[in-house]
């Protein structure tokens, strides 16, 4: 029986799709049968980030409306075994995501997969609510910036009150913080919220810190999830994040600025 | 530290501390709103409005009901703004008020 994980944030542009793509890819790399679903109906982008945009024939809404079956709509990743993508519809509106329809598709997927990753759209409208409704666990993607932290707190409130688990009084959705676009040297200087600041405000366990990195844009340009770029810091950070999710006890990397050279120490402050 | 430090060091920015402080205030406030506000508040407000209207014509915006929680102690704050002219009318004809 699969575990359903929502990747959510409230605010847009913080790295939900980047995280969904890398997280799902990492789980599949480690041998788990994984499907990643784009819930952003009308504004699909996961296909671009995963590099399979030209292979989309049917989508999530087609499956919900019984216009296609899952086997027709699922796109098998060409790089990583065990990885499948279910793209969002580009033409319909969000009302197409009915609770019953989403539930039926998830139940079908639960049989054949270990992990179902739901890439949530921004906001707190239907698409976002449907993406988190059936979740067992949640990755809350946050940037060290006031509006993102506030929106994440709002989403945590929604997870605690409007998910199926909350409605049924089951064990609550397990929450994980993913702090993305982190710049340690700026946090050290005191002009960016630090990891500890964000943890203190949101009060949920930290799963990973993804450093601000040029490789994120470069890999999205190429349609390759950044976790596949082993040499990049962001890729390595996502690798650690997946291992931690699977129970490995790894120290957090990329959370403090690099050791400084002699000249920097002389001229750049302590 | 050294002289070089005092010359070349950029002054420490405090904007992150400010961000944290602002966030803590707004997040605490918003959590309070969504977690502590009991379901009966809107109904209570509506009924209070009906009762007050028997005596003084006021509208929805002139009645404010607020519940605060401090150290386990709940404070229900009720604020009704009476329209000045109507008040005078009530005072002049006290018998009407009891209808």
mmCIF file of N, CA and C in Angstrom, chain B:
data_model
loop_
_atom_site.group_PDB
_atom_site.id
_atom_site.type_symbol
_atom_site.label_atom_id
_atom_site.label_comp_id
_atom_site.label_asym_id
_atom_site.label_seq_id
_atom_site.Cartn_x
_atom_site.Cartn_y
_atom_site.Cartn_z
ATOM 1 N N UNK B 1 37.716 43.124 16.563
ATOM 2 C CA UNK B 1 39.020 42.502 16.335
ATOM 3 C C UNK B 1 39.985 43.543 15.828
ATOM 4 N N UNK B 2 40.703 43.300 14.760
ATOM 5 C CA UNK B 2 41.772 44.215 14.352
ATOM 6 C C UNK B 2 41.274 45.509 13.753
ATOM 7 N N UNK B 3 42.235 46.341 13.421
ATOM 8 C CA UNK B 3 41.913 47.615 12.789
ATOM 9 C C UNK B 3 41.286 47.374 11.420
ATOM 10 N N UNK B 4 41.887 46.381 10.699
ATOM 11 C CA UNK B 4 41.373 46.059 9.365
ATOM 12 C C UNK B 4 39.902 45.690 9.427
ATOM 13 N N UNK B 5 39.591 44.925 10.466
ATOM 14 C CA UNK B 5 38.202 44.505 10.636
ATOM 15 C C UNK B 5 37.261 45.691 10.727
ATOM 16 N N UNK B 6 37.646 46.619 11.586
ATOM 17 C CA UNK B 6 36.742 47.744 11.809
ATOM 18 C C UNK B 6 36.609 48.606 10.561
ATOM 19 N N UNK B 7 37.633 48.557 9.698
ATOM 20 C CA UNK B 7 37.560 49.358 8.479
ATOM 21 C C UNK B 7 36.740 48.657 7.398
ATOM 22 N N UNK B 8 37.049 47.362 7.219
ATOM 23 C CA UNK B 8 36.471 46.675 6.063
ATOM 24 C C UNK B 8 35.176 45.923 6.346
ATOM 25 N N UNK B 9 34.898 45.699 7.574
ATOM 26 C CA UNK B 9 33.726 44.902 7.909
ATOM 27 C C UNK B 9 32.447 45.686 7.588
ATOM 28 N N UNK B 10 31.535 45.010 6.895
ATOM 29 C CA UNK B 10 30.262 45.689 6.653
ATOM 30 C C UNK B 10 29.474 45.678 7.964
ATOM 31 N N UNK B 11 28.765 46.730 8.264
ATOM 32 C CA UNK B 11 28.040 46.754 9.535
ATOM 33 C C UNK B 11 27.013 45.630 9.556
ATOM 34 N N UNK B 12 26.884 44.929 10.689
ATOM 35 C CA UNK B 12 25.957 43.801 10.737
ATOM 36 C C UNK B 12 24.521 44.287 10.512
ATOM 37 N N UNK B 13 23.836 43.614 9.585
ATOM 38 C CA UNK B 13 22.458 43.987 9.284
ATOM 39 C C UNK B 13 21.538 43.319 10.306
ATOM 40 N N UNK B 14 20.461 43.958 10.634
ATOM 41 C CA UNK B 14 19.556 43.362 11.622
ATOM 42 C C UNK B 14 18.238 42.963 10.963
ATOM 43 N N UNK B 15 18.210 42.939 9.631
ATOM 44 C CA UNK B 15 16.920 42.727 8.983
ATOM 45 C C UNK B 15 16.356 41.333 9.251
ATOM 46 N N UNK B 16 17.207 40.329 9.412
ATOM 47 C CA UNK B 16 16.700 38.980 9.694
ATOM 48 C C UNK B 16 16.029 38.945 11.063
ATOM 49 N N UNK B 17 16.632 39.630 12.025
ATOM 50 C CA UNK B 17 16.043 39.675 13.363
ATOM 51 C C UNK B 17 14.677 40.364 13.324
ATOM 52 N N UNK B 18 14.611 41.401 12.515
ATOM 53 C CA UNK B 18 13.342 42.126 12.362
ATOM 54 C C UNK B 18 12.296 41.217 11.718
ATOM 55 N N UNK B 19 12.723 40.485 10.679
ATOM 56 C CA UNK B 19 11.811 39.560 9.988
ATOM 57 C C UNK B 19 11.277 38.528 10.971
ATOM 58 N N UNK B 20 12.166 38.001 11.803
ATOM 59 C CA UNK B 20 11.761 36.961 12.753
ATOM 60 C C UNK B 20 10.738 37.512 13.745
ATOM 61 N N UNK B 21 11.022 38.707 14.237
ATOM 62 C CA UNK B 21 10.126 39.312 15.209
ATOM 63 C C UNK B 21 8.742 39.552 14.593
ATOM 64 N N UNK B 22 8.726 40.111 13.383
ATOM 65 C CA UNK B 22 7.437 40.382 12.732
ATOM 66 C C UNK B 22 6.673 39.089 12.477
ATOM 67 N N UNK B 23 7.412 38.061 12.036
ATOM 68 C CA UNK B 23 6.766 36.775 11.750
ATOM 69 C C UNK B 23 6.176 36.159 13.012
ATOM 70 N N UNK B 24 6.939 36.218 14.092
ATOM 71 C CA UNK B 24 6.448 35.604 15.328
ATOM 72 C C UNK B 24 5.142 36.256 15.769
ATOM 73 N N UNK B 25 5.064 37.558 15.611
ATOM 74 C CA UNK B 25 3.851 38.270 16.017
ATOM 75 C C UNK B 25 2.672 37.896 15.111
ATOM 76 N N UNK B 26 2.893 37.968 13.794
ATOM 77 C CA UNK B 26 1.764 37.738 12.884
ATOM 78 C C UNK B 26 1.327 36.275 12.894
ATOM 79 N N UNK B 27 2.297 35.371 12.984
ATOM 80 C CA UNK B 27 1.968 33.940 12.969
ATOM 81 C C UNK B 27 1.210 33.554 14.246
ATOM 82 N N UNK B 28 1.652 34.082 15.385
ATOM 83 C CA UNK B 28 0.945 33.801 16.638
ATOM 84 C C UNK B 28 -0.488 34.330 16.558
ATOM 85 N N UNK B 29 -0.611 35.530 16.019
ATOM 86 C CA UNK B 29 -1.931 36.147 15.895
ATOM 87 C C UNK B 29 -2.854 35.309 14.993
ATOM 88 N N UNK B 30 -2.307 34.893 13.844
ATOM 89 C CA UNK B 30 -3.133 34.144 12.897
ATOM 90 C C UNK B 30 -3.482 32.760 13.412
ATOM 91 N N UNK B 31 -2.533 32.144 14.124
ATOM 92 C CA UNK B 31 -2.840 30.847 14.722
ATOM 93 C C UNK B 31 -3.950 30.999 15.746
ATOM 94 N N UNK B 32 -3.877 32.066 16.522
ATOM 95 C CA UNK B 32 -4.908 32.338 17.525
ATOM 96 C C UNK B 32 -6.265 32.451 16.888
ATOM 97 N N UNK B 33 -6.315 33.174 15.778
ATOM 98 C CA UNK B 33 -7.588 33.362 15.088
ATOM 99 C C UNK B 33 -8.182 32.048 14.629
ATOM 100 N N UNK B 34 -7.323 31.168 14.075
ATOM 101 C CA UNK B 34 -7.929 29.977 13.481
ATOM 102 C C UNK B 34 -8.089 28.842 14.479
ATOM 103 N N UNK B 35 -7.337 28.855 15.569
ATOM 104 C CA UNK B 35 -7.450 27.713 16.479
ATOM 105 C C UNK B 35 -8.308 27.996 17.712
ATOM 106 N N UNK B 36 -8.328 29.264 18.147
ATOM 107 C CA UNK B 36 -8.991 29.530 19.418
ATOM 108 C C UNK B 36 -10.382 30.117 19.280
ATOM 109 N N UNK B 37 -10.733 30.511 18.073
ATOM 110 C CA UNK B 37 -12.018 31.147 17.901
ATOM 111 C C UNK B 37 -13.121 30.094 17.919
ATOM 112 N N UNK B 38 -13.941 30.068 18.973
ATOM 113 C CA UNK B 38 -14.954 29.002 19.054
ATOM 114 C C UNK B 38 -16.066 29.192 18.021
ATOM 115 N N UNK B 39 -16.722 28.088 17.697
ATOM 116 C CA UNK B 39 -17.742 28.092 16.657
ATOM 117 C C UNK B 39 -18.924 28.991 16.995
ATOM 118 N N UNK B 40 -19.181 29.158 18.307
ATOM 119 C CA UNK B 40 -20.414 29.862 18.670
ATOM 120 C C UNK B 40 -20.319 31.374 18.540
ATOM 121 N N UNK B 41 -19.118 31.909 18.294
ATOM 122 C CA UNK B 41 -18.968 33.369 18.244
ATOM 123 C C UNK B 41 -19.874 34.056 17.210
ATOM 124 N N UNK B 42 -19.938 33.573 15.972
ATOM 125 C CA UNK B 42 -20.804 34.245 14.996
ATOM 126 C C UNK B 42 -22.281 34.222 15.421
ATOM 127 N N UNK B 43 -22.730 33.083 15.964
ATOM 128 C CA UNK B 43 -24.121 32.966 16.389
ATOM 129 C C UNK B 43 -24.397 33.897 17.570
ATOM 130 N N UNK B 44 -23.443 33.936 18.485
ATOM 131 C CA UNK B 44 -23.571 34.817 19.648
ATOM 132 C C UNK B 44 -23.710 36.269 19.199
ATOM 133 N N UNK B 45 -22.874 36.618 18.232
ATOM 134 C CA UNK B 45 -22.895 37.985 17.722
ATOM 135 C C UNK B 45 -24.255 38.306 17.097
ATOM 136 N N UNK B 46 -24.773 37.352 16.357
ATOM 137 C CA UNK B 46 -26.046 37.563 15.678
ATOM 138 C C UNK B 46 -27.177 37.753 16.688
ATOM 139 N N UNK B 47 -27.186 36.913 17.714
ATOM 140 C CA UNK B 47 -28.249 37.008 18.711
ATOM 141 C C UNK B 47 -28.150 38.289 19.530
ATOM 142 N N UNK B 48 -26.919 38.654 19.875
ATOM 143 C CA UNK B 48 -26.712 39.909 20.608
ATOM 144 C C UNK B 48 -27.238 41.085 19.793
ATOM 145 N N UNK B 49 -26.946 41.024 18.509
ATOM 146 C CA UNK B 49 -27.389 42.091 17.614
ATOM 147 C C UNK B 49 -28.917 42.197 17.633
ATOM 148 N N UNK B 50 -29.582 41.036 17.613
ATOM 149 C CA UNK B 50 -31.048 41.022 17.629
ATOM 150 C C UNK B 50 -31.604 41.626 18.916
ATOM 151 N N UNK B 51 -30.989 41.269 20.030
ATOM 152 C CA UNK B 51 -31.444 41.777 21.331
ATOM 153 C C UNK B 51 -31.277 43.296 21.401
ATOM 154 N N UNK B 52 -30.091 43.775 21.028
ATOM 155 C CA UNK B 52 -29.824 45.214 21.110
ATOM 156 C C UNK B 52 -30.762 45.977 20.175
ATOM 157 N N UNK B 53 -31.068 45.356 19.047
ATOM 158 C CA UNK B 53 -31.929 46.016 18.055
ATOM 159 C C UNK B 53 -33.356 46.240 18.558
ATOM 160 N N UNK B 54 -33.764 45.473 19.544
ATOM 161 C CA UNK B 54 -35.092 45.665 20.119
ATOM 162 C C UNK B 54 -35.198 47.055 20.737
ATOM 163 N N UNK B 55 -34.043 47.572 21.158
ATOM 164 C CA UNK B 55 -34.051 48.852 21.878
ATOM 165 C C UNK B 55 -33.408 49.987 21.095
ATOM 166 N N UNK B 56 -32.343 49.665 20.374
ATOM 167 C CA UNK B 56 -31.603 50.691 19.639
ATOM 168 C C UNK B 56 -31.350 50.208 18.218
ATOM 169 N N UNK B 57 -31.652 51.012 17.224
ATOM 170 C CA UNK B 57 -31.365 50.568 15.859
ATOM 171 C C UNK B 57 -29.863 50.644 15.559
ATOM 172 N N UNK B 58 -29.233 49.524 15.480
ATOM 173 C CA UNK B 58 -27.814 49.493 15.106
ATOM 174 C C UNK B 58 -27.645 48.469 13.992
ATOM 175 N N UNK B 59 -26.531 48.539 13.294
ATOM 176 C CA UNK B 59 -26.300 47.498 12.294
ATOM 177 C C UNK B 59 -25.091 46.646 12.684
ATOM 178 N N UNK B 60 -24.855 45.648 11.862
ATOM 179 C CA UNK B 60 -23.838 44.638 12.109
ATOM 180 C C UNK B 60 -22.464 45.221 12.454
ATOM 181 N N UNK B 61 -22.106 46.319 11.758
ATOM 182 C CA UNK B 61 -20.754 46.849 11.935
ATOM 183 C C UNK B 61 -20.580 47.547 13.284
ATOM 184 N N UNK B 62 -21.677 47.783 13.989
ATOM 185 C CA UNK B 62 -21.580 48.513 15.248
ATOM 186 C C UNK B 62 -21.467 47.602 16.461
ATOM 187 N N UNK B 63 -21.404 46.312 16.200
ATOM 188 C CA UNK B 63 -21.242 45.383 17.311
ATOM 189 C C UNK B 63 -19.990 44.527 17.069
ATOM 190 N N UNK B 64 -19.140 44.484 18.073
ATOM 191 C CA UNK B 64 -17.899 43.706 17.935
ATOM 192 C C UNK B 64 -17.781 42.731 19.103
ATOM 193 N N UNK B 65 -17.580 41.458 18.760
ATOM 194 C CA UNK B 65 -17.408 40.438 19.785
ATOM 195 C C UNK B 65 -16.020 39.854 19.628
ATOM 196 N N UNK B 66 -15.259 39.843 20.680
ATOM 197 C CA UNK B 66 -13.888 39.366 20.579
ATOM 198 C C UNK B 66 -13.545 38.501 21.781
ATOM 199 N N UNK B 67 -12.940 37.350 21.490
ATOM 200 C CA UNK B 67 -12.557 36.456 22.584
ATOM 201 C C UNK B 67 -11.036 36.401 22.673
ATOM 202 N N UNK B 68 -10.509 36.660 23.833
ATOM 203 C CA UNK B 68 -9.058 36.615 24.059
ATOM 204 C C UNK B 68 -8.724 35.532 25.053
ATOM 205 N N UNK B 69 -7.569 34.963 24.877
ATOM 206 C CA UNK B 69 -7.136 33.939 25.817
ATOM 207 C C UNK B 69 -5.789 34.333 26.394
ATOM 208 N N UNK B 70 -5.713 34.515 27.672
ATOM 209 C CA UNK B 70 -4.442 34.876 28.311
ATOM 210 C C UNK B 70 -4.220 34.010 29.531
ATOM 211 N N UNK B 71 -3.131 33.258 29.520
ATOM 212 C CA UNK B 71 -2.768 32.395 30.651
ATOM 213 C C UNK B 71 -3.953 31.568 31.133
ATOM 214 N N UNK B 72 -4.638 30.933 30.210
ATOM 215 C CA UNK B 72 -5.749 30.065 30.579
ATOM 216 C C UNK B 72 -7.014 30.804 30.984
ATOM 217 N N UNK B 73 -6.983 32.140 30.923
ATOM 218 C CA UNK B 73 -8.155 32.925 31.299
ATOM 219 C C UNK B 73 -8.803 33.497 30.040
ATOM 220 N N UNK B 74 -10.094 33.280 29.880
ATOM 221 C CA UNK B 74 -10.759 33.759 28.676
ATOM 222 C C UNK B 74 -11.480 35.075 28.936
ATOM 223 N N UNK B 75 -11.273 36.022 28.035
ATOM 224 C CA UNK B 75 -11.927 37.325 28.183
ATOM 225 C C UNK B 75 -12.831 37.551 26.975
ATOM 226 N N UNK B 76 -14.109 37.653 27.240
ATOM 227 C CA UNK B 76 -15.051 37.949 26.163
ATOM 228 C C UNK B 76 -15.306 39.455 26.152
ATOM 229 N N UNK B 77 -14.926 40.066 25.048
ATOM 230 C CA UNK B 77 -15.048 41.516 24.964
ATOM 231 C C UNK B 77 -16.201 41.853 24.017
ATOM 232 N N UNK B 78 -17.134 42.637 24.522
ATOM 233 C CA UNK B 78 -18.298 43.002 23.724
ATOM 234 C C UNK B 78 -18.334 44.514 23.573
ATOM 235 N N UNK B 79 -18.341 44.964 22.336
ATOM 236 C CA UNK B 79 -18.258 46.395 22.100
ATOM 237 C C UNK B 79 -19.403 46.827 21.187
ATOM 238 N N UNK B 80 -20.334 47.606 21.744
ATOM 239 C CA UNK B 80 -21.461 48.068 20.934
ATOM 240 C C UNK B 80 -21.411 49.588 20.818
ATOM 241 N N UNK B 81 -21.376 50.038 19.581
ATOM 242 C CA UNK B 81 -21.362 51.481 19.371
ATOM 243 C C UNK B 81 -22.797 51.946 19.138
ATOM 244 N N UNK B 82 -23.277 52.806 20.040
ATOM 245 C CA UNK B 82 -24.638 53.318 19.869
ATOM 246 C C UNK B 82 -24.602 54.586 19.021
ATOM 247 N N UNK B 83 -25.497 54.680 18.085
ATOM 248 C CA UNK B 83 -25.530 55.905 17.279
ATOM 249 C C UNK B 83 -25.994 57.080 18.147
ATOM 250 N N UNK B 84 -25.303 58.202 18.054
ATOM 251 C CA UNK B 84 -25.531 59.306 18.986
ATOM 252 C C UNK B 84 -26.950 59.858 18.919
ATOM 253 N N UNK B 85 -27.430 60.096 17.703
ATOM 254 C CA UNK B 85 -28.754 60.705 17.574
ATOM 255 C C UNK B 85 -29.838 59.786 18.120
ATOM 256 N N UNK B 86 -29.731 58.502 17.762
ATOM 257 C CA UNK B 86 -30.732 57.538 18.214
ATOM 258 C C UNK B 86 -30.751 57.488 19.729
ATOM 259 N N UNK B 87 -29.537 57.583 20.313
ATOM 260 C CA UNK B 87 -29.422 57.533 21.769
ATOM 261 C C UNK B 87 -30.252 58.645 22.382
ATOM 262 N N UNK B 88 -30.138 59.841 21.778
ATOM 263 C CA UNK B 88 -30.866 60.997 22.302
ATOM 264 C C UNK B 88 -32.380 60.741 22.235
ATOM 265 N N UNK B 89 -32.768 60.156 21.106
ATOM 266 C CA UNK B 89 -34.185 59.873 20.944
ATOM 267 C C UNK B 89 -34.662 58.936 22.052
ATOM 268 N N UNK B 90 -33.856 57.928 22.338
ATOM 269 C CA UNK B 90 -34.219 56.973 23.390
ATOM 270 C C UNK B 90 -34.335 57.684 24.741
ATOM 271 N N UNK B 91 -33.369 58.588 24.992
ATOM 272 C CA UNK B 91 -33.382 59.284 26.274
ATOM 273 C C UNK B 91 -34.609 60.194 26.416
ATOM 274 N N UNK B 92 -34.987 60.805 25.308
ATOM 275 C CA UNK B 92 -36.114 61.729 25.371
ATOM 276 C C UNK B 92 -37.429 60.996 25.609
ATOM 277 N N UNK B 93 -37.528 59.831 25.028
ATOM 278 C CA UNK B 93 -38.780 59.096 25.185
ATOM 279 C C UNK B 93 -38.504 57.736 25.812
ATOM 280 N N UNK B 94 -38.191 57.726 27.058
ATOM 281 C CA UNK B 94 -37.759 56.485 27.704
ATOM 282 C C UNK B 94 -38.810 55.384 27.630
ATOM 283 N N UNK B 95 -40.077 55.719 27.548
ATOM 284 C CA UNK B 95 -41.118 54.690 27.522
ATOM 285 C C UNK B 95 -41.068 53.833 26.273
ATOM 286 N N UNK B 96 -40.632 54.458 25.165
ATOM 287 C CA UNK B 96 -40.568 53.703 23.911
ATOM 288 C C UNK B 96 -39.538 52.584 23.967
ATOM 289 N N UNK B 97 -38.507 52.833 24.768
ATOM 290 C CA UNK B 97 -37.393 51.874 24.778
ATOM 291 C C UNK B 97 -37.825 50.516 25.304
ATOM 292 N N UNK B 98 -38.826 50.507 26.122
ATOM 293 C CA UNK B 98 -39.203 49.234 26.728
ATOM 294 C C UNK B 98 -40.145 48.393 25.886
ATOM 295 N N UNK B 99 -40.528 48.850 24.734
ATOM 296 C CA UNK B 99 -41.483 48.113 23.912
ATOM 297 C C UNK B 99 -40.918 46.789 23.426
#
